[in-house]
Amino acid sequence: ITMELFTIGFAGKSAESFFTSLVKHGVRKVIDIRLNNVSQLAGFTKKNDLKYFLKVIAGIEYEYLPQLSASKELMTGFRQGKIAWKDYEATYLKLLEERQVLKTLKPENFDRACLLCSEEKPDHCHRRLAAEWLQKNWEGLNVIHIL
């Protein structure tokens, strides 16, 4: 059985292109893995607004999974240039192991789901790391980055 896991970032996207992309890809659930999802900077993706918009606009479920978010120290260190991407990557993956997230997450809950964070592109973003890590641990998981 092949399952599809999508990832998306909202930075640089209008609400129209964001929701249109989710619908076009057949996303059934958005899994928010941001550490801070209530900031004014989140615009149309603030937690409660996003949950409402997803349901009303597209019939898409919303779930918040902070156990897949990066730590505040890690994000701040990377953004301030104190932590190199390679170290960020290693520390984040270690964090997932320490949190034992595989014991609480079920692969079937991720089929046609979409990991959400703010970064525009997946290259230097924890959503890509999380998706690839899940792909490595769960057989038959196909990762697709929505740009």
JSON list of C-alpha atoms in Angstrom, two decimals:
[
{"chain": "A", "resi": 1, "resn": "ILE", "atom": "CA", "xyz": [0.00, 0.00, 0.00]},
{"chain": "A", "resi": 2, "resn": "THR", "atom": "CA", "xyz": [1.37, 3.36, -1.00]},
{"chain": "A", "resi": 3, "resn": "MET", "atom": "CA", "xyz": [0.49, 6.36, 1.08]},
{"chain": "A", "resi": 4, "resn": "GLU", "atom": "CA", "xyz": [1.06, 9.96, 0.07]},
{"chain": "A", "resi": 5, "resn": "LEU", "atom": "CA", "xyz": [2.35, 12.55, 2.51]},
{"chain": "A", "resi": 6, "resn": "PHE", "atom": "CA", "xyz": [2.53, 16.13, 1.29]},
{"chain": "A", "resi": 7, "resn": "THR", "atom": "CA", "xyz": [4.36, 19.12, 2.74]},
{"chain": "A", "resi": 8, "resn": "ILE", "atom": "CA", "xyz": [3.64, 22.82, 2.25]},
{"chain": "A", "resi": 9, "resn": "GLY", "atom": "CA", "xyz": [4.86, 26.15, 3.56]},
{"chain": "A", "resi": 10, "resn": "PHE", "atom": "CA", "xyz": [2.63, 29.21, 3.52]},
{"chain": "A", "resi": 11, "resn": "ALA", "atom": "CA", "xyz": [5.28, 31.96, 3.19]},
{"chain": "A", "resi": 12, "resn": "GLY", "atom": "CA", "xyz": [5.03, 33.79, -0.10]},
{"chain": "A", "resi": 13, "resn": "LYS", "atom": "CA", "xyz": [1.64, 32.25, -0.92]},
{"chain": "A", "resi": 14, "resn": "SER", "atom": "CA", "xyz": [-1.71, 33.95, -1.14]},
{"chain": "A", "resi": 15, "resn": "ALA", "atom": "CA", "xyz": [-4.62, 32.28, 0.62]},
{"chain": "A", "resi": 16, "resn": "GLU", "atom": "CA", "xyz": [-6.02, 31.49, -2.83]},
{"chain": "A", "resi": 17, "resn": "SER", "atom": "CA", "xyz": [-2.93, 29.66, -4.08]},
{"chain": "A", "resi": 18, "resn": "PHE", "atom": "CA", "xyz": [-2.44, 27.91, -0.72]},
{"chain": "A", "resi": 19, "resn": "PHE", "atom": "CA", "xyz": [-5.95, 26.44, -0.52]},
{"chain": "A", "resi": 20, "resn": "THR", "atom": "CA", "xyz": [-6.12, 25.76, -4.28]},
{"chain": "A", "resi": 21, "resn": "SER", "atom": "CA", "xyz": [-2.89, 23.73, -4.07]},
{"chain": "A", "resi": 22, "resn": "LEU", "atom": "CA", "xyz": [-4.19, 21.64, -1.16]},
{"chain": "A", "resi": 23, "resn": "VAL", "atom": "CA", "xyz": [-7.43, 20.86, -3.01]},
{"chain": "A", "resi": 24, "resn": "LYS", "atom": "CA", "xyz": [-5.64, 20.14, -6.31]},
{"chain": "A", "resi": 25, "resn": "HIS", "atom": "CA", "xyz": [-3.39, 17.59, -4.56]},
{"chain": "A", "resi": 26, "resn": "GLY", "atom": "CA", "xyz": [-6.32, 15.88, -2.82]},
{"chain": "A", "resi": 27, "resn": "VAL", "atom": "CA", "xyz": [-5.09, 16.65, 0.70]},
{"chain": "A", "resi": 28, "resn": "ARG", "atom": "CA", "xyz": [-7.46, 15.28, 3.36]},
{"chain": "A", "resi": 29, "resn": "LYS", "atom": "CA", "xyz": [-5.77, 16.68, 6.47]},
{"chain": "A", "resi": 30, "resn": "VAL", "atom": "CA", "xyz": [-3.30, 19.44, 7.24]},
{"chain": "A", "resi": 31, "resn": "ILE", "atom": "CA", "xyz": [-0.90, 18.56, 10.04]},
{"chain": "A", "resi": 32, "resn": "ASP", "atom": "CA", "xyz": [0.50, 21.74, 11.55]},
{"chain": "A", "resi": 33, "resn": "ILE", "atom": "CA", "xyz": [4.04, 21.15, 12.82]},
{"chain": "A", "resi": 34, "resn": "ARG", "atom": "CA", "xyz": [4.93, 24.76, 13.63]},
{"chain": "A", "resi": 35, "resn": "LEU", "atom": "CA", "xyz": [6.11, 25.61, 17.11]},
{"chain": "A", "resi": 36, "resn": "ASN", "atom": "CA", "xyz": [4.29, 28.94, 17.03]},
{"chain": "A", "resi": 37, "resn": "ASN", "atom": "CA", "xyz": [1.01, 28.84, 15.13]},
{"chain": "A", "resi": 38, "resn": "VAL", "atom": "CA", "xyz": [-0.81, 31.79, 16.69]},
{"chain": "A", "resi": 39, "resn": "SER", "atom": "CA", "xyz": [1.54, 34.64, 15.75]},
{"chain": "A", "resi": 40, "resn": "GLN", "atom": "CA", "xyz": [0.21, 37.62, 13.80]},
{"chain": "A", "resi": 41, "resn": "LEU", "atom": "CA", "xyz": [2.87, 36.78, 11.20]},
{"chain": "A", "resi": 42, "resn": "ALA", "atom": "CA", "xyz": [0.96, 33.59, 10.41]},
{"chain": "A", "resi": 43, "resn": "GLY", "atom": "CA", "xyz": [-1.73, 35.65, 8.67]},
{"chain": "A", "resi": 44, "resn": "PHE", "atom": "CA", "xyz": [-4.45, 33.35, 7.29]},
{"chain": "A", "resi": 45, "resn": "THR", "atom": "CA", "xyz": [-2.70, 30.33, 8.83]},
{"chain": "A", "resi": 46, "resn": "LYS", "atom": "CA", "xyz": [-3.20, 31.25, 12.48]},
{"chain": "A", "resi": 47, "resn": "LYS", "atom": "CA", "xyz": [-4.30, 28.02, 14.20]},
{"chain": "A", "resi": 48, "resn": "ASN", "atom": "CA", "xyz": [-8.04, 28.64, 14.74]},
{"chain": "A", "resi": 49, "resn": "ASP", "atom": "CA", "xyz": [-8.48, 30.60, 11.50]},
{"chain": "A", "resi": 50, "resn": "LEU", "atom": "CA", "xyz": [-6.70, 27.92, 9.50]},
{"chain": "A", "resi": 51, "resn": "LYS", "atom": "CA", "xyz": [-8.81, 25.15, 11.03]},
{"chain": "A", "resi": 52, "resn": "TYR", "atom": "CA", "xyz": [-11.97, 27.07, 10.05]},
{"chain": "A", "resi": 53, "resn": "PHE", "atom": "CA", "xyz": [-10.78, 27.97, 6.52]},
{"chain": "A", "resi": 54, "resn": "LEU", "atom": "CA", "xyz": [-9.66, 24.41, 5.75]},
{"chain": "A", "resi": 55, "resn": "LYS", "atom": "CA", "xyz": [-13.02, 22.99, 6.79]},
{"chain": "A", "resi": 56, "resn": "VAL", "atom": "CA", "xyz": [-15.21, 25.61, 5.09]},
{"chain": "A", "resi": 57, "resn": "ILE", "atom": "CA", "xyz": [-13.20, 26.13, 1.90]},
{"chain": "A", "resi": 58, "resn": "ALA", "atom": "CA", "xyz": [-12.05, 22.59, 1.24]},
{"chain": "A", "resi": 59, "resn": "GLY", "atom": "CA", "xyz": [-13.52, 20.10, 3.73]},
{"chain": "A", "resi": 60, "resn": "ILE", "atom": "CA", "xyz": [-9.98, 19.41, 4.97]},
{"chain": "A", "resi": 61, "resn": "GLU", "atom": "CA", "xyz": [-9.26, 18.34, 8.55]},
{"chain": "A", "resi": 62, "resn": "TYR", "atom": "CA", "xyz": [-6.74, 20.16, 10.76]},
{"chain": "A", "resi": 63, "resn": "GLU", "atom": "CA", "xyz": [-4.44, 18.63, 13.34]},
{"chain": "A", "resi": 64, "resn": "TYR", "atom": "CA", "xyz": [-1.73, 20.26, 15.44]},
{"chain": "A", "resi": 65, "resn": "LEU", "atom": "CA", "xyz": [1.28, 18.01, 16.14]},
{"chain": "A", "resi": 66, "resn": "PRO", "atom": "CA", "xyz": [3.82, 20.01, 18.15]},
{"chain": "A", "resi": 67, "resn": "GLN", "atom": "CA", "xyz": [5.89, 16.86, 18.75]},
{"chain": "A", "resi": 68, "resn": "LEU", "atom": "CA", "xyz": [7.09, 17.23, 15.14]},
{"chain": "A", "resi": 69, "resn": "SER", "atom": "CA", "xyz": [8.09, 20.88, 15.57]},
{"chain": "A", "resi": 70, "resn": "ALA", "atom": "CA", "xyz": [11.65, 22.05, 16.04]},
{"chain": "A", "resi": 71, "resn": "SER", "atom": "CA", "xyz": [12.63, 23.43, 19.42]},
{"chain": "A", "resi": 72, "resn": "LYS", "atom": "CA", "xyz": [12.71, 27.19, 19.97]},
{"chain": "A", "resi": 73, "resn": "GLU", "atom": "CA", "xyz": [16.48, 27.05, 20.66]},
{"chain": "A", "resi": 74, "resn": "LEU", "atom": "CA", "xyz": [17.11, 25.17, 17.44]},
{"chain": "A", "resi": 75, "resn": "MET", "atom": "CA", "xyz": [15.03, 27.51, 15.28]},
{"chain": "A", "resi": 76, "resn": "THR", "atom": "CA", "xyz": [16.47, 30.65, 16.86]},
{"chain": "A", "resi": 77, "resn": "GLY", "atom": "CA", "xyz": [20.04, 29.34, 16.56]},
{"chain": "A", "resi": 78, "resn": "PHE", "atom": "CA", "xyz": [19.57, 28.52, 12.89]},
{"chain": "A", "resi": 79, "resn": "ARG", "atom": "CA", "xyz": [17.86, 31.81, 12.04]},
{"chain": "A", "resi": 80, "resn": "GLN", "atom": "CA", "xyz": [20.59, 33.78, 13.80]},
{"chain": "A", "resi": 81, "resn": "GLY", "atom": "CA", "xyz": [23.28, 31.85, 11.95]},
{"chain": "A", "resi": 82, "resn": "LYS", "atom": "CA", "xyz": [24.66, 30.25, 15.13]},
{"chain": "A", "resi": 83, "resn": "ILE", "atom": "CA", "xyz": [23.69, 26.73, 14.02]},
{"chain": "A", "resi": 84, "resn": "ALA", "atom": "CA", "xyz": [24.66, 25.41, 10.59]},
{"chain": "A", "resi": 85, "resn": "TRP", "atom": "CA", "xyz": [22.00, 23.55, 8.57]},
{"chain": "A", "resi": 86, "resn": "LYS", "atom": "CA", "xyz": [23.87, 20.25, 8.92]},
{"chain": "A", "resi": 87, "resn": "ASP", "atom": "CA", "xyz": [23.82, 20.59, 12.72]},
{"chain": "A", "resi": 88, "resn": "TYR", "atom": "CA", "xyz": [20.19, 21.73, 12.69]},
{"chain": "A", "resi": 89, "resn": "GLU", "atom": "CA", "xyz": [19.29, 18.62, 10.71]},
{"chain": "A", "resi": 90, "resn": "ALA", "atom": "CA", "xyz": [21.12, 16.24, 13.07]},
{"chain": "A", "resi": 91, "resn": "THR", "atom": "CA", "xyz": [19.73, 17.92, 16.20]},
{"chain": "A", "resi": 92, "resn": "TYR", "atom": "CA", "xyz": [16.16, 17.93, 14.87]},
{"chain": "A", "resi": 93, "resn": "LEU", "atom": "CA", "xyz": [16.27, 14.23, 13.93]},
{"chain": "A", "resi": 94, "resn": "LYS", "atom": "CA", "xyz": [17.72, 13.42, 17.35]},
{"chain": "A", "resi": 95, "resn": "LEU", "atom": "CA", "xyz": [14.86, 15.40, 18.92]},
{"chain": "A", "resi": 96, "resn": "LEU", "atom": "CA", "xyz": [12.31, 13.23, 17.06]},
{"chain": "A", "resi": 97, "resn": "GLU", "atom": "CA", "xyz": [13.99, 10.09, 18.41]},
{"chain": "A", "resi": 98, "resn": "GLU", "atom": "CA", "xyz": [14.10, 11.50, 21.95]},
{"chain": "A", "resi": 99, "resn": "ARG", "atom": "CA", "xyz": [10.41, 12.42, 21.79]},
{"chain": "A", "resi": 100, "resn": "GLN", "atom": "CA", "xyz": [9.67, 8.84, 20.66]},
{"chain": "A", "resi": 101, "resn": "VAL", "atom": "CA", "xyz": [7.14, 10.17, 18.16]},
{"chain": "A", "resi": 102, "resn": "LEU", "atom": "CA", "xyz": [6.94, 6.88, 16.27]},
{"chain": "A", "resi": 103, "resn": "LYS", "atom": "CA", "xyz": [5.29, 5.31, 19.33]},
{"chain": "A", "resi": 104, "resn": "THR", "atom": "CA", "xyz": [2.41, 7.80, 19.23]},
{"chain": "A", "resi": 105, "resn": "LEU", "atom": "CA", "xyz": [1.95, 8.36, 15.48]},
{"chain": "A", "resi": 106, "resn": "LYS", "atom": "CA", "xyz": [0.15, 5.96, 13.17]},
{"chain": "A", "resi": 107, "resn": "PRO", "atom": "CA", "xyz": [1.10, 5.81, 9.47]},
{"chain": "A", "resi": 108, "resn": "GLU", "atom": "CA", "xyz": [-2.54, 5.62, 8.35]},
{"chain": "A", "resi": 109, "resn": "ASN", "atom": "CA", "xyz": [-3.18, 9.06, 9.90]},
{"chain": "A", "resi": 110, "resn": "PHE", "atom": "CA", "xyz": [-0.66, 10.51, 7.48]},
{"chain": "A", "resi": 111, "resn": "ASP", "atom": "CA", "xyz": [-2.09, 9.20, 4.21]},
{"chain": "A", "resi": 112, "resn": "ARG", "atom": "CA", "xyz": [-3.04, 12.18, 2.02]},
{"chain": "A", "resi": 113, "resn": "ALA", "atom": "CA", "xyz": [-2.06, 14.46, 4.89]},
{"chain": "A", "resi": 114, "resn": "CYS", "atom": "CA", "xyz": [0.09, 17.55, 4.47]},
{"chain": "A", "resi": 115, "resn": "LEU", "atom": "CA", "xyz": [2.76, 18.72, 6.91]},
{"chain": "A", "resi": 116, "resn": "LEU", "atom": "CA", "xyz": [2.52, 22.49, 7.29]},
{"chain": "A", "resi": 117, "resn": "CYS", "atom": "CA", "xyz": [5.10, 25.03, 8.32]},
{"chain": "A", "resi": 118, "resn": "SER", "atom": "CA", "xyz": [5.97, 28.55, 7.28]},
{"chain": "A", "resi": 119, "resn": "GLU", "atom": "CA", "xyz": [9.10, 28.19, 5.12]},
{"chain": "A", "resi": 120, "resn": "GLU", "atom": "CA", "xyz": [8.40, 28.85, 1.46]},
{"chain": "A", "resi": 121, "resn": "LYS", "atom": "CA", "xyz": [10.61, 26.02, 0.17]},
{"chain": "A", "resi": 122, "resn": "PRO", "atom": "CA", "xyz": [11.28, 22.61, 1.78]},
{"chain": "A", "resi": 123, "resn": "ASP", "atom": "CA", "xyz": [15.07, 22.64, 1.34]},
{"chain": "A", "resi": 124, "resn": "HIS", "atom": "CA", "xyz": [16.02, 24.16, 4.70]},
{"chain": "A", "resi": 125, "resn": "CYS", "atom": "CA", "xyz": [12.85, 23.34, 6.58]},
{"chain": "A", "resi": 126, "resn": "HIS", "atom": "CA", "xyz": [11.97, 20.86, 9.29]},
{"chain": "A", "resi": 127, "resn": "ARG", "atom": "CA", "xyz": [8.84, 19.76, 7.39]},
{"chain": "A", "resi": 128, "resn": "ARG", "atom": "CA", "xyz": [11.07, 18.10, 4.78]},
{"chain": "A", "resi": 129, "resn": "LEU", "atom": "CA", "xyz": [13.20, 16.50, 7.50]},
{"chain": "A", "resi": 130, "resn": "ALA", "atom": "CA", "xyz": [10.10, 15.20, 9.30]},
{"chain": "A", "resi": 131, "resn": "ALA", "atom": "CA", "xyz": [8.55, 13.86, 6.08]},
{"chain": "A", "resi": 132, "resn": "GLU", "atom": "CA", "xyz": [11.74, 12.12, 4.97]},
{"chain": "A", "resi": 133, "resn": "TRP", "atom": "CA", "xyz": [12.26, 10.70, 8.46]},
{"chain": "A", "resi": 134, "resn": "LEU", "atom": "CA", "xyz": [8.72, 9.27, 8.49]},
{"chain": "A", "resi": 135, "resn": "GLN", "atom": "CA", "xyz": [9.30, 7.93, 4.96]},
{"chain": "A", "resi": 136, "resn": "LYS", "atom": "CA", "xyz": [12.45, 6.16, 6.17]},
{"chain": "A", "resi": 137, "resn": "ASN", "atom": "CA", "xyz": [10.59, 4.62, 9.12]},
{"chain": "A", "resi": 138, "resn": "TRP", "atom": "CA", "xyz": [7.30, 3.75, 7.43]},
{"chain": "A", "resi": 139, "resn": "GLU", "atom": "CA", "xyz": [7.19, 1.49, 4.40]},
{"chain": "A", "resi": 140, "resn": "GLY", "atom": "CA", "xyz": [5.20, 2.67, 1.40]},
{"chain": "A", "resi": 141, "resn": "LEU", "atom": "CA", "xyz": [5.17, 6.37, 2.29]},
{"chain": "A", "resi": 142, "resn": "ASN", "atom": "CA", "xyz": [5.65, 8.65, -0.70]},
{"chain": "A", "resi": 143, "resn": "VAL", "atom": "CA", "xyz": [6.58, 12.28, 0.05]},
{"chain": "A", "resi": 144, "resn": "ILE", "atom": "CA", "xyz": [5.47, 15.12, -2.23]},
{"chain": "A", "resi": 145, "resn": "HIS", "atom": "CA", "xyz": [6.45, 18.76, -1.57]},
{"chain": "A", "resi": 146, "resn": "ILE", "atom": "CA", "xyz": [3.80, 21.24, -2.73]},
{"chain": "A", "resi": 147, "resn": "LEU", "atom": "CA", "xyz": [5.59, 24.37, -3.89]}
]
